[in-house]
Short mmCIF file of C-alpha atoms in Angstrom, two decimals:
data_model
loop_
_atom_site.label_atom_id
_atom_site.label_comp_id
_atom_site.label_asym_id
_atom_site.label_seq_id
_atom_site.Cartn_x
_atom_site.Cartn_y
_atom_site.Cartn_z
CA ALA H 1 -2.91 -28.14 -8.47
CA ASN H 2 -4.63 -24.43 -9.21
CA TRP H 3 -2.48 -24.06 -12.01
CA LYS H 4 -3.84 -27.28 -14.29
CA GLY H 5 -4.49 -24.22 -17.07
CA ARG H 6 -1.54 -24.87 -20.51
CA TRP H 7 -2.03 -21.79 -23.14
CA THR H 8 -2.23 -24.52 -26.45
CA LYS H 9 -2.85 -23.07 -29.69
CA GLY H 10 -4.24 -19.33 -28.18
CA ARG H 11 -6.50 -20.72 -25.81
CA CYS H 12 -6.44 -19.98 -22.46
CA ARG H 13 -7.58 -22.81 -20.48
CA LEU H 14 -7.83 -21.23 -16.57
CA PRO H 15 -9.40 -22.63 -12.66
CA GLU H 16 -12.45 -22.27 -12.84
CA ARG H 17 -13.71 -19.55 -10.56
CA PRO H 18 -16.92 -17.32 -9.46
CA GLY H 19 -16.54 -14.45 -10.91
CA ILE H 20 -13.72 -14.77 -13.34
CA SER H 21 -13.68 -14.02 -16.97
CA LEU H 22 -12.56 -17.49 -18.27
CA ILE H 23 -12.18 -16.45 -22.29
CA VAL H 24 -12.44 -19.06 -24.63
CA PRO H 25 -12.00 -18.88 -28.81
CA SER H 26 -15.12 -17.88 -29.93
CA GLY H 27 -16.54 -22.05 -31.78
CA VAL H 28 -15.92 -24.10 -28.75
CA GLY H 29 -19.27 -23.21 -26.53
CA ARG H 30 -18.34 -19.79 -24.62
CA THR H 31 -18.83 -16.60 -25.64
CA PRO H 32 -15.60 -14.65 -24.56
CA GLY H 33 -16.33 -12.18 -21.21
CA VAL H 34 -19.08 -13.31 -19.47
CA THR H 35 -19.12 -13.51 -15.67
CA ARG H 36 -21.01 -15.69 -12.97
CA PRO H 37 -22.85 -13.90 -10.52
CA HIS H 38 -20.92 -13.76 -7.31
CA SER H 39 -21.82 -16.91 -4.89
CA SER H 40 -21.28 -17.46 -1.25
CA SER H 41 -17.12 -18.45 -2.47
CA ASP H 42 -16.28 -15.28 -3.31
CA VAL H 43 -16.76 -13.91 0.27
CA ALA H 44 -14.99 -16.19 1.38
CA SER H 45 -12.13 -16.43 -0.84
CA VAL H 46 -11.30 -12.62 -0.22
CA ARG H 47 -11.68 -13.44 3.27
CA VAL H 48 -8.99 -15.88 3.01
CA ASN H 49 -7.28 -13.89 0.73
CA LEU H 50 -7.39 -10.98 3.03
CA ILE H 51 -6.33 -12.61 6.20
CA ALA H 52 -3.14 -14.21 3.66
CA GLN H 53 -2.46 -10.50 3.06
CA LEU H 54 -2.86 -9.95 7.13
CA VAL H 55 -0.37 -11.55 7.97
CA ASP H 56 1.85 -11.58 5.33
CA SER H 57 1.51 -7.61 6.79
CA TYR H 58 1.68 -8.21 10.45
CA LEU H 59 5.06 -10.85 9.88
CA GLY H 60 6.85 -7.62 7.50
CA LEU H 61 5.88 -4.94 10.02
CA ILE H 62 7.47 -7.05 12.64
CA LEU H 63 10.40 -6.69 11.23
CA GLN H 64 10.19 -3.38 10.01
CA ILE H 65 9.98 -1.74 13.37
CA ALA H 66 12.97 -4.48 14.57
CA SER H 67 14.46 -2.55 11.92
CA ALA H 68 13.63 0.60 12.03
CA ALA H 69 14.45 0.67 15.96
CA ILE H 70 18.03 -0.70 15.49
CA ILE H 71 18.92 1.25 12.42
CA ALA H 72 17.32 4.28 14.29
CA ARG H 73 20.32 3.75 16.84
CA LEU H 74 23.28 2.83 14.39
CA LEU H 75 22.38 6.10 11.88
CA SER H 76 22.47 9.51 12.63
CA PRO H 77 19.44 11.35 11.61
CA ASN H 78 21.87 12.65 8.43
CA GLU H 79 22.28 9.27 6.90
CA ILE H 80 18.93 8.59 7.09
CA GLY H 81 17.67 11.64 5.55
CA ILE H 82 20.09 10.87 2.78
CA PHE H 83 18.10 7.60 1.78
CA SER H 84 14.78 9.24 2.44
CA VAL H 85 15.33 11.76 -0.07
CA ALA H 86 16.89 9.12 -2.85
CA ALA H 87 13.97 6.36 -1.30
CA VAL H 88 11.09 9.46 -2.36
CA ILE H 89 12.75 9.82 -6.16
CA ALA H 90 12.94 5.81 -6.25
CA ALA H 91 9.71 5.48 -5.03
CA VAL H 92 8.32 8.38 -7.79
CA ALA H 93 10.32 6.70 -11.09
CA SER H 94 8.93 3.40 -9.21
CA GLN H 95 5.34 4.18 -10.90
CA PHE H 96 7.20 5.03 -14.35
CA ARG H 97 8.39 1.46 -14.46
CA ASP H 98 5.12 -0.50 -13.31
CA PHE H 99 3.29 1.55 -15.71
CA GLY H 100 0.10 0.66 -14.31
CA LEU H 101 0.13 -3.02 -16.15
CA GLY H 102 -0.78 -5.00 -12.58
CA GLU H 103 -4.27 -2.68 -12.57
CA TYR H 104 -4.51 -3.30 -16.73
CA LEU H 105 -4.04 -7.44 -15.91
CA ILE H 106 -6.59 -7.13 -13.04
CA GLN H 107 -8.77 -5.48 -15.06
CA GLU H 108 -8.96 -6.79 -18.40
CA HIS H 109 -12.45 -8.66 -19.28
CA GLU H 110 -10.23 -11.09 -21.69
CA LEU H 111 -6.57 -12.14 -20.73
CA THR H 112 -5.25 -13.27 -23.56
CA PRO H 113 -1.76 -14.47 -24.31
CA ARG H 114 -1.41 -11.79 -26.57
CA LYS H 115 -2.31 -9.04 -23.68
CA VAL H 116 0.24 -10.53 -21.44
CA ARG H 117 3.46 -10.51 -23.72
CA ALA H 118 2.34 -6.57 -24.52
CA ALA H 119 2.39 -5.93 -21.01
CA MET H 120 5.80 -7.62 -20.48
CA ALA H 121 7.53 -5.95 -23.29
CA VAL H 122 6.23 -2.29 -22.13
CA ASN H 123 7.21 -3.55 -18.42
CA ILE H 124 11.13 -4.43 -19.96
CA ILE H 125 11.13 -0.97 -22.38
CA THR H 126 9.98 1.15 -19.29
CA SER H 127 11.95 -0.69 -16.53
CA TRP H 128 15.31 -0.78 -18.25
CA PHE H 129 14.71 2.96 -19.13
CA MET H 130 14.10 3.62 -15.84
CA ALA H 131 17.57 2.44 -14.91
CA LEU H 132 19.42 4.59 -17.75
CA VAL H 133 17.18 7.28 -16.56
CA PHE H 134 18.25 7.02 -12.82
CA VAL H 135 22.23 6.73 -13.56
CA ALA H 136 22.08 9.60 -15.47
CA THR H 137 20.51 11.57 -13.48
CA SER H 138 21.87 10.46 -9.95
CA TRP H 139 25.33 12.65 -10.13
CA HIS H 140 23.12 16.06 -10.86
CA VAL H 141 20.33 15.03 -8.05
CA ALA H 142 23.27 14.53 -5.59
CA GLU H 143 24.11 18.01 -6.79
CA PHE H 144 20.48 19.23 -6.37
CA TYR H 145 20.86 18.40 -2.69
CA ARG H 146 24.15 18.96 -2.26
CA GLN H 147 25.27 14.92 -0.71
CA PRO H 148 26.95 13.32 -3.15
CA GLY H 149 25.28 9.74 -1.28
CA VAL H 150 22.16 10.55 -2.90
CA GLY H 151 23.70 9.67 -5.90
CA GLU H 152 25.35 6.42 -4.29
CA VAL H 153 21.95 5.40 -3.55
CA MET H 154 20.22 6.39 -6.71
CA ARG H 155 22.91 4.32 -8.37
CA LEU H 156 22.45 0.74 -6.63
CA GLN H 157 18.45 1.54 -6.88
CA ALA H 158 18.87 1.39 -11.05
CA VAL H 159 19.58 -2.28 -10.56
CA ASN H 160 15.95 -2.90 -8.93
CA PHE H 161 14.70 -1.97 -11.82
CA LEU H 162 16.54 -3.91 -14.32
CA ILE H 163 15.46 -6.88 -12.46
CA VAL H 164 11.71 -6.31 -11.73
CA PRO H 165 9.92 -7.11 -14.87
CA PHE H 166 11.50 -10.47 -14.58
CA GLY H 167 8.61 -10.73 -11.87
CA ALA H 168 6.25 -8.09 -11.96
CA VAL H 169 3.38 -9.79 -14.58
CA THR H 170 3.69 -12.94 -12.40
CA MET H 171 3.16 -11.03 -9.65
CA ALA H 172 0.35 -9.02 -10.77
CA TYR H 173 -1.53 -12.53 -12.38
CA PHE H 174 -1.95 -14.07 -8.96
CA ARG H 175 -3.64 -10.79 -7.70
CA ARG H 176 -5.99 -11.20 -10.73
CA GLU H 177 -6.62 -14.61 -9.69
CA LEU H 178 -7.36 -13.33 -5.79
CA SER H 179 -4.11 -16.47 -5.40
CA TYR H 180 -1.82 -15.12 -2.57
CA ARG H 181 -0.05 -17.92 -1.52
CA PRO H 182 2.43 -16.86 -3.93
CA ILE H 183 2.98 -13.24 -2.85
CA LEU H 184 2.81 -14.24 1.11
CA ILE H 185 5.68 -16.50 0.37
CA ALA H 186 7.84 -14.02 -1.41
CA SER H 187 6.93 -11.20 0.98
CA ILE H 188 7.89 -13.34 3.85
CA PHE H 189 11.14 -13.57 2.46
CA ALA H 190 11.67 -10.34 1.13
CA ASN H 191 11.13 -9.41 4.35
CA MET H 192 13.64 -11.03 6.11
CA ALA H 193 16.52 -10.46 3.49
CA SER H 194 15.60 -6.88 3.91
CA PHE H 195 16.04 -6.96 7.74
CA THR H 196 19.20 -9.04 7.66
CA VAL H 197 20.94 -6.63 5.26
CA ALA H 198 19.57 -3.35 6.95
CA VAL H 199 20.80 -4.31 9.88
CA GLY H 200 24.07 -6.32 8.77
CA GLY H 201 24.99 -3.69 6.58
CA ALA H 202 24.81 -0.67 9.51
CA LEU H 203 26.70 -3.25 11.52
CA LEU H 204 29.20 -3.05 9.10
CA GLY H 205 29.80 0.04 8.98
CA LEU H 206 28.35 0.53 5.29
CA SER H 207 25.76 4.06 6.63
CA TYR H 208 22.84 4.67 4.61
CA MET H 209 24.19 2.20 1.82
CA SER H 210 22.93 -0.46 4.21
CA LEU H 211 19.64 0.71 3.60
CA ALA H 212 20.02 0.43 -0.37
CA TRP H 213 21.23 -2.47 -0.34
CA SER H 214 18.57 -3.86 2.02
CA THR H 215 16.01 -2.80 -0.62
CA LEU H 216 17.94 -4.27 -3.73
CA CYS H 217 18.42 -7.89 -1.81
CA GLY H 218 14.33 -7.82 -0.91
CA LEU H 219 13.67 -7.62 -4.82
CA VAL H 220 16.03 -10.02 -5.89
CA VAL H 221 13.83 -12.42 -3.34
CA THR H 222 10.74 -11.62 -4.34
CA VAL H 223 12.08 -11.86 -8.30
CA ALA H 224 13.43 -15.73 -7.37
CA VAL H 225 10.02 -16.22 -5.49
CA SER H 226 7.54 -15.56 -8.53
CA MET H 227 9.19 -17.47 -10.68
CA TRP H 228 9.40 -20.48 -8.51
CA PHE H 229 5.73 -20.51 -8.03
CA ARG H 230 5.12 -18.81 -11.90
CA PRO H 231 1.79 -20.74 -13.30
CA SER H 232 3.15 -22.86 -16.84
CA GLU H 233 -0.11 -21.38 -18.51
CA LEU H 234 1.82 -17.75 -18.38
CA PRO H 235 3.74 -16.55 -21.46
CA ARG H 236 7.41 -16.63 -21.16
CA TRP H 237 8.56 -14.16 -23.88
CA PRO H 238 7.41 -10.62 -24.60
CA ALA H 239 5.52 -9.64 -28.04
CA LEU H 240 5.23 -5.70 -29.63
CA SER H 241 2.02 -7.43 -31.58
CA GLY H 242 -1.10 -5.65 -29.35
CA LEU H 243 0.93 -3.13 -27.37
CA LEU H 244 -0.75 0.27 -28.21
CA ASP H 245 -3.84 -1.51 -26.12
CA VAL H 246 -1.93 -2.22 -22.94
CA VAL H 247 0.00 1.56 -23.58
CA ALA H 248 -3.67 3.03 -23.92
CA PHE H 249 -5.25 1.96 -20.57
CA SER H 250 -1.56 1.76 -18.90
CA LYS H 251 -1.14 5.50 -19.67
CA HIS H 252 -4.22 6.70 -17.54
CA ALA H 253 -2.99 3.85 -14.56
CA MET H 254 0.38 5.23 -14.69
CA GLY H 255 -0.85 8.77 -14.54
CA ILE H 256 -2.95 8.03 -11.33
CA TYR H 257 -0.39 6.43 -8.96
CA PHE H 258 2.69 8.49 -10.61
CA VAL H 259 1.10 11.95 -9.70
CA GLU H 260 0.13 9.99 -6.56
CA GLN H 261 3.60 9.34 -5.45
CA ILE H 262 4.67 12.81 -6.31
CA GLY H 263 2.25 13.72 -4.16
CA LYS H 264 3.07 11.72 -1.06
CA GLY H 265 7.66 12.30 -1.46
CA ALA H 266 6.24 16.09 -2.50
CA PRO H 267 7.34 16.67 1.84
CA GLU H 268 10.36 15.05 2.20
CA ALA H 269 11.71 15.96 -1.36
CA VAL H 270 11.06 19.63 -0.92
CA ILE H 271 12.37 19.50 3.05
CA GLY H 272 15.88 17.82 1.69
CA ARG H 273 16.40 20.72 -0.33
CA VAL H 274 14.38 23.58 1.19
CA MET H 275 15.63 22.34 5.11
CA ASP H 276 18.40 19.99 5.38
CA MET H 277 18.40 16.04 5.33
CA ALA H 278 17.83 15.92 9.17
CA SER H 279 14.77 17.83 9.20
CA VAL H 280 14.05 14.69 6.82
CA ALA H 281 14.69 12.48 9.08
CA PHE H 282 12.76 13.35 11.68
CA PHE H 283 9.99 14.01 8.63
CA SER H 284 10.16 10.32 7.65
CA ARG H 285 10.43 9.06 11.40
CA ALA H 286 7.14 10.37 12.53
CA ASN H 287 5.14 9.67 9.09
CA GLY H 288 6.87 6.03 9.99
CA LEU H 289 3.81 5.90 12.66
CA MET H 290 1.12 6.33 9.70
CA GLU H 291 3.01 3.67 7.85
CA ILE H 292 2.45 1.48 10.50
CA PHE H 293 -1.02 0.66 9.34
CA ASN H 294 0.24 1.67 6.33
CA ARG H 295 1.51 -2.43 6.72
CA THR H 296 -0.66 -4.25 8.69
CA VAL H 297 -3.54 -2.78 6.54
CA LEU H 298 -4.08 -1.01 4.24
CA ARG H 299 -0.95 -3.03 2.35
CA ALA H 300 -3.65 -6.03 2.86
CA VAL H 301 -6.81 -4.66 1.74
CA LEU H 302 -5.95 -2.22 -1.26
CA PRO H 303 -4.60 -5.69 -3.45
CA VAL H 304 -7.47 -7.39 -2.83
CA CYS H 305 -9.87 -4.63 -3.07
CA LEU H 306 -9.13 -3.57 -6.72
CA PRO H 307 -10.07 -7.42 -8.01
CA PHE H 308 -13.19 -7.30 -6.16
CA PHE H 309 -14.38 -4.50 -7.53
CA ALA H 310 -13.23 -5.80 -10.54
CA ARG H 311 -15.17 -8.66 -10.39
CA SER H 312 -18.22 -6.68 -8.95
CA ALA H 313 -17.43 -4.24 -12.24
CA ARG H 314 -17.64 -7.18 -14.42
CA ALA H 315 -20.89 -9.47 -13.27
CA GLY H 316 -22.47 -5.87 -13.53
CA GLU H 317 -22.98 -5.43 -9.96
CA SER H 318 -23.21 -2.08 -8.19
CA THR H 319 -19.65 -1.18 -6.74
CA ILE H 320 -21.05 1.01 -3.78
CA PRO H 321 -21.94 -1.58 -1.22
CA GLY H 322 -18.51 -3.23 -1.56
CA TYR H 323 -17.06 0.27 -1.36
CA LEU H 324 -19.09 1.68 2.13
CA LYS H 325 -18.25 -2.34 3.57
CA ALA H 326 -14.77 -1.56 2.42
CA THR H 327 -14.60 1.89 3.68
CA THR H 328 -16.58 1.18 7.49
CA LEU H 329 -14.06 -1.79 8.27
CA LEU H 330 -11.11 0.28 7.53
CA THR H 331 -11.87 3.92 9.54
CA GLY H 332 -13.62 1.05 12.49
CA VAL H 333 -9.81 0.45 13.11
CA GLY H 334 -7.97 3.06 11.59
CA TRP H 335 -9.44 6.32 13.03
CA PRO H 336 -8.59 4.53 16.43
CA PHE H 337 -5.34 3.78 15.31
CA PHE H 338 -4.35 7.51 14.42
CA LEU H 339 -5.81 8.66 17.17
CA VAL H 340 -4.27 6.77 19.80
CA VAL H 341 -0.71 7.02 18.20
CA GLY H 342 -1.08 10.98 17.98
CA THR H 343 -1.68 10.40 21.69
CA LEU H 344 0.97 8.50 22.40
CA ALA H 345 3.29 9.79 19.82
CA PHE H 346 6.10 10.63 22.23
CA SER H 347 5.83 7.03 24.30
CA VAL H 348 5.94 5.61 20.41
CA ILE H 349 8.81 7.70 19.52
CA ARG H 350 10.92 7.35 22.39
CA LEU H 351 10.62 3.53 22.38
CA LEU H 352 11.07 2.79 18.90
CA TYR H 353 13.88 4.93 17.71
CA GLY H 354 15.01 6.23 20.74
CA ALA H 355 15.67 9.87 22.93
CA GLN H 356 17.98 11.67 19.45
CA TRP H 357 14.30 12.02 17.61
CA GLU H 358 11.92 13.88 20.60
CA ALA H 359 11.55 16.52 17.98
CA ALA H 360 9.40 13.97 15.57
CA THR H 361 6.41 13.71 18.38
CA HIS H 362 4.46 17.31 17.26
CA ILE H 363 5.08 16.18 13.24
CA ALA H 364 3.22 13.16 13.74
CA GLN H 365 0.50 14.60 15.62
CA ILE H 366 -0.12 16.37 13.12
CA LEU H 367 0.06 13.66 10.39
CA SER H 368 -1.97 11.44 12.51
CA LEU H 369 -5.30 14.42 12.25
CA ALA H 370 -4.53 14.13 7.93
CA ALA H 371 -4.38 10.53 8.14
CA VAL H 372 -8.11 10.48 9.85
CA ILE H 373 -8.93 12.92 7.12
CA GLU H 374 -7.50 10.73 4.09
CA LEU H 375 -8.90 7.50 5.27
CA PRO H 376 -11.58 7.11 4.25
CA TYR H 377 -11.26 8.30 0.73
CA TRP H 378 -8.48 5.59 0.33
CA LEU H 379 -10.39 3.10 -1.98
CA THR H 380 -11.60 6.02 -4.37
CA LYS H 381 -8.98 5.26 -6.49
CA GLU H 382 -9.16 1.60 -6.77
CA VAL H 383 -12.69 1.60 -7.24
CA MET H 384 -12.89 3.95 -10.18
CA ILE H 385 -10.21 2.35 -12.28
CA ALA H 386 -12.75 -1.13 -11.35
CA VAL H 387 -15.53 0.66 -13.22
CA GLY H 388 -13.42 1.81 -15.99
CA ARG H 389 -12.93 5.59 -15.23
CA ILE H 390 -9.24 4.91 -15.05
CA ASP H 391 -9.38 8.90 -17.03
CA GLN H 392 -11.55 10.34 -14.27
CA ALA H 393 -8.96 8.05 -11.33
CA ASN H 394 -6.58 9.73 -13.30
CA ARG H 395 -7.33 13.64 -13.09
CA LEU H 396 -8.36 12.66 -10.00
CA GLN H 397 -5.10 11.90 -8.59
CA PHE H 398 -4.15 15.45 -9.99
CA CYS H 399 -6.71 18.13 -7.87
CA VAL H 400 -5.72 15.71 -4.30
CA GLN H 401 -1.57 15.38 -5.20
CA GLY H 402 -2.04 18.99 -6.07
CA PHE H 403 -4.06 20.53 -2.44
CA ARG H 404 -0.38 18.31 -0.72
CA VAL H 405 1.52 20.63 -2.71
CA LEU H 406 -0.18 23.73 -2.93
CA GLY H 407 -0.71 23.18 1.08
CA LEU H 408 3.29 22.83 0.67
CA ALA H 409 4.40 25.75 -0.87
CA LEU H 410 1.95 28.30 1.08
CA VAL H 411 2.93 26.88 4.47
CA PHE H 412 6.18 26.04 3.97
CA PRO H 413 7.76 29.36 5.56
CA PHE H 414 5.89 28.27 8.81
CA GLY H 415 8.79 25.75 8.93
CA LEU H 416 8.37 21.87 9.27
CA SER H 417 5.60 21.67 11.01
CA GLY H 418 3.82 24.29 8.99
CA ALA H 419 4.24 22.26 5.92
CA CYS H 420 2.63 19.45 7.73
CA TRP H 421 -0.34 21.72 8.56
CA GLY H 422 -0.39 22.20 5.59
CA LEU H 423 -0.91 18.50 4.39
CA VAL H 424 -3.98 18.66 6.77
CA VAL H 425 -5.33 21.04 4.65
CA ALA H 426 -4.81 19.48 1.20
CA GLY H 427 -6.34 16.67 3.12
CA VAL H 428 -9.25 18.36 3.71
CA ALA H 429 -10.08 19.75 -0.54
CA GLY H 430 -8.79 16.18 -1.78
CA GLY H 431 -11.66 14.43 0.17
CA PHE H 432 -14.38 16.97 -1.32
CA VAL H 433 -12.68 16.43 -4.53
CA SER H 434 -12.78 13.22 -4.22
CA GLN H 435 -16.56 13.06 -3.00
CA ARG H 436 -17.68 14.59 -5.61
CA PHE H 437 -15.70 12.19 -8.29
CA LEU H 438 -17.19 9.33 -6.92
CA ARG H 439 -20.57 11.01 -6.71
CA ALA H 440 -20.07 11.17 -10.56
CA ALA H 441 -18.41 7.17 -11.19
CA ILE H 442 -20.45 5.06 -8.70
CA GLY H 443 -23.05 7.39 -7.71
CA LEU H 444 -22.06 7.43 -4.41
CA ARG H 445 -23.85 10.48 -2.21
CA LEU H 446 -22.09 11.94 0.53
CA ARG H 447 -24.87 11.14 3.06
CA ASP H 448 -24.12 7.46 2.45
CA LEU H 449 -20.91 7.65 3.02
CA ALA H 450 -20.81 9.35 6.69
CA ARG H 451 -23.98 7.03 7.51
CA ALA H 452 -21.71 3.80 6.82
CA CYS H 453 -18.66 5.82 8.65
CA LEU H 454 -21.01 7.04 11.98
CA PRO H 455 -20.42 4.15 13.69
CA SER H 456 -16.63 3.84 13.24
CA ALA H 457 -16.20 7.62 14.63
CA ILE H 458 -18.55 6.81 17.45
CA VAL H 459 -15.84 3.82 18.31
CA SER H 460 -13.01 5.60 17.34
CA LEU H 461 -14.13 8.95 19.97
CA GLY H 462 -15.10 5.81 22.94
CA THR H 463 -12.21 4.56 22.17
CA ALA H 464 -9.13 7.87 22.40
CA ALA H 465 -10.71 9.69 24.81
CA PRO H 466 -9.97 7.59 27.72
CA VAL H 467 -6.41 7.93 26.93
CA LEU H 468 -6.13 11.11 25.78
CA ALA H 469 -7.46 12.01 29.43
CA ALA H 470 -5.08 10.22 30.55
CA THR H 471 -2.12 12.62 29.16
CA MET H 472 -3.84 15.05 30.39
CA LEU H 473 -3.51 13.99 34.04
CA VAL H 474 0.38 12.97 33.29
CA GLN H 475 2.34 14.12 31.53
CA GLN H 476 4.47 11.85 29.00
CA THR H 477 8.07 11.92 30.14
CA HIS H 478 11.64 10.04 29.17
CA ALA H 479 10.86 8.26 32.87
CA ASN H 480 7.25 6.28 32.58
CA TYR H 481 6.78 6.24 29.10
CA LEU H 482 6.86 2.87 29.08
CA TRP H 483 4.78 2.38 31.10
CA PHE H 484 2.40 5.23 29.37
CA LEU H 485 2.58 3.40 26.20
CA ALA H 486 1.52 0.20 28.14
CA PHE H 487 -0.89 1.51 29.85
CA GLY H 488 -2.58 3.66 26.87
CA THR H 489 -2.04 0.55 24.56
CA MET H 490 -4.36 -2.61 26.98
CA LEU H 491 -6.79 0.73 27.78
CA ALA H 492 -7.65 1.74 23.95
CA THR H 493 -7.75 -1.91 23.28
CA VAL H 494 -10.46 -3.03 25.75
CA MET H 495 -12.16 0.04 25.04
CA TRP H 496 -12.36 -0.06 21.66
CA LEU H 497 -12.94 -3.86 21.55
CA ILE H 498 -16.09 -3.20 23.75
CA LEU H 499 -17.15 -0.51 21.94
CA LEU H 500 -16.94 -2.45 18.40
CA CYS H 501 -19.21 -5.37 20.22
CA VAL H 502 -21.77 -2.51 21.57
CA MET H 503 -21.74 -0.70 18.21
CA ARG H 504 -22.83 -3.81 16.31
CA HIS H 505 -19.30 -3.05 14.18
CA PRO H 506 -19.22 -4.55 10.90
CA PHE H 507 -15.45 -5.18 12.03
CA TRP H 508 -16.77 -6.81 15.01
CA HIS H 509 -18.18 -8.89 12.58
CA GLU H 510 -15.41 -10.19 11.41
CA ILE H 511 -13.64 -10.57 14.50
CA LEU H 512 -16.24 -13.25 15.53
CA HIS H 513 -15.48 -15.09 11.74
CA LEU H 514 -12.18 -14.87 12.59
CA CYS H 515 -12.17 -16.00 15.83
CA SER H 516 -15.08 -18.82 14.81
CA SER H 517 -12.51 -20.00 11.83
CA ILE H 518 -9.58 -20.71 14.18
CA VAL H 519 -11.86 -22.76 16.28
CA SER H 520 -13.35 -24.99 13.90
CA ARG H 521 -9.68 -25.57 12.54
CA PHE H 522 -8.29 -26.35 16.25
CA ARG H 523 -10.94 -28.34 16.76
CA SER H 524 -10.84 -30.37 13.77
CA THR H 525 -7.27 -30.35 13.13
CA ALA H 526 -7.42 -31.46 17.67
CA SER H 527 -9.74 -34.42 16.55
CA LEU H 528 -6.96 -35.80 14.00
#
């Protein structure tokens, strides 16, 4: 019912939605690119789509945790390290493959058929080129890391690059329209398929290749679902006309995410060369605890924030209130999570991965501190892209990720823990630079950000304090880790909810709104 528009005779007729440009050719009674002001339906739309994203993230997290727990017991640290190194290289290459096309389609004021076809052409060119590069360089990379398995994984991952263009533009269009139902369905089926293949392959003795096959299988499912839900108004064939306009924007967006991914993947890539694959695996397992928050919250919030910020910018409104509100909500749940996970790191790692991964405990504690420092500026690039400061966002990423690489280089001689402390220092420097860029781009002052984050800081310290006190009184061991984890989690959750209520934190209002919506729907269903 939502996709009744058609591309006919150069006319784009999209469903009427507040705050989204309706592009109509001149002469038919509407000025191209004109937007209507926000209404209460905008906030409701964001809430609905955010809930859909959270459902997706939590379902994916359950499968991810289950898969990680099983794989950690079936594969050795060396086997997991081989896949982790290849996955980092693929993640960096994927930023060049994506070429910022999703951001281009989301922020574009006048999305015409010509621009969509050009975006499809760019996506095909970059993706298939990266597939060739991956195959050609796989043997050299394997020799560099002295692990033939890295090359094997890369050659299979090259198939991913061939498949991606068949669904990338469609998924970006769903994000632009804040239509997350197809995205939710695709993600659910893809996560289930990846879990089945990863665990099944490991049980069959495929070693690290089971993880590579699971990634490919998940991508195939995602593309298939996107093609099933593809709206009829989207062009089906690429074209070279308008290609340079797409490249003019996308080269900056690609630079942002490309450099960001280099910074994120630098620790594992460097550890794999300087140390060994087992060290990569320990870092990856510790960082996996931080990824729990990314899967449950950030991956749900980030896809919604960019379209919402862009909608505000198109309507001529300030993006500062939206940025502060989103950051307050993020820190309200993120800071307590990282502090508690860092405190309970031993018990969490023992439960999820087993006794052989105990060495990852101290690494996880340091990484949790780095995550606390970085969280207030997680949405910086999204808001800068939304207001059209794509070039400045690109420069910011060069600075932030440069600090990460420099921090690794300076303290890496001190071992794996030293590398993690380098990331902490890099987070402090990156936050300082991000604040300066935000002030220049949208006029955000540090005092306003600090005031917005103060309630979250109080809630976080109050949440983590009882758990930290308990760990100081009773040491976590292999004998009591289950009881300690259960007690600490319940205590932290209760304290978190109490403090959210006492502080009247914005996240508490969102919880009340969600509960009210669930009760209303339950009553309406019961009345039927």
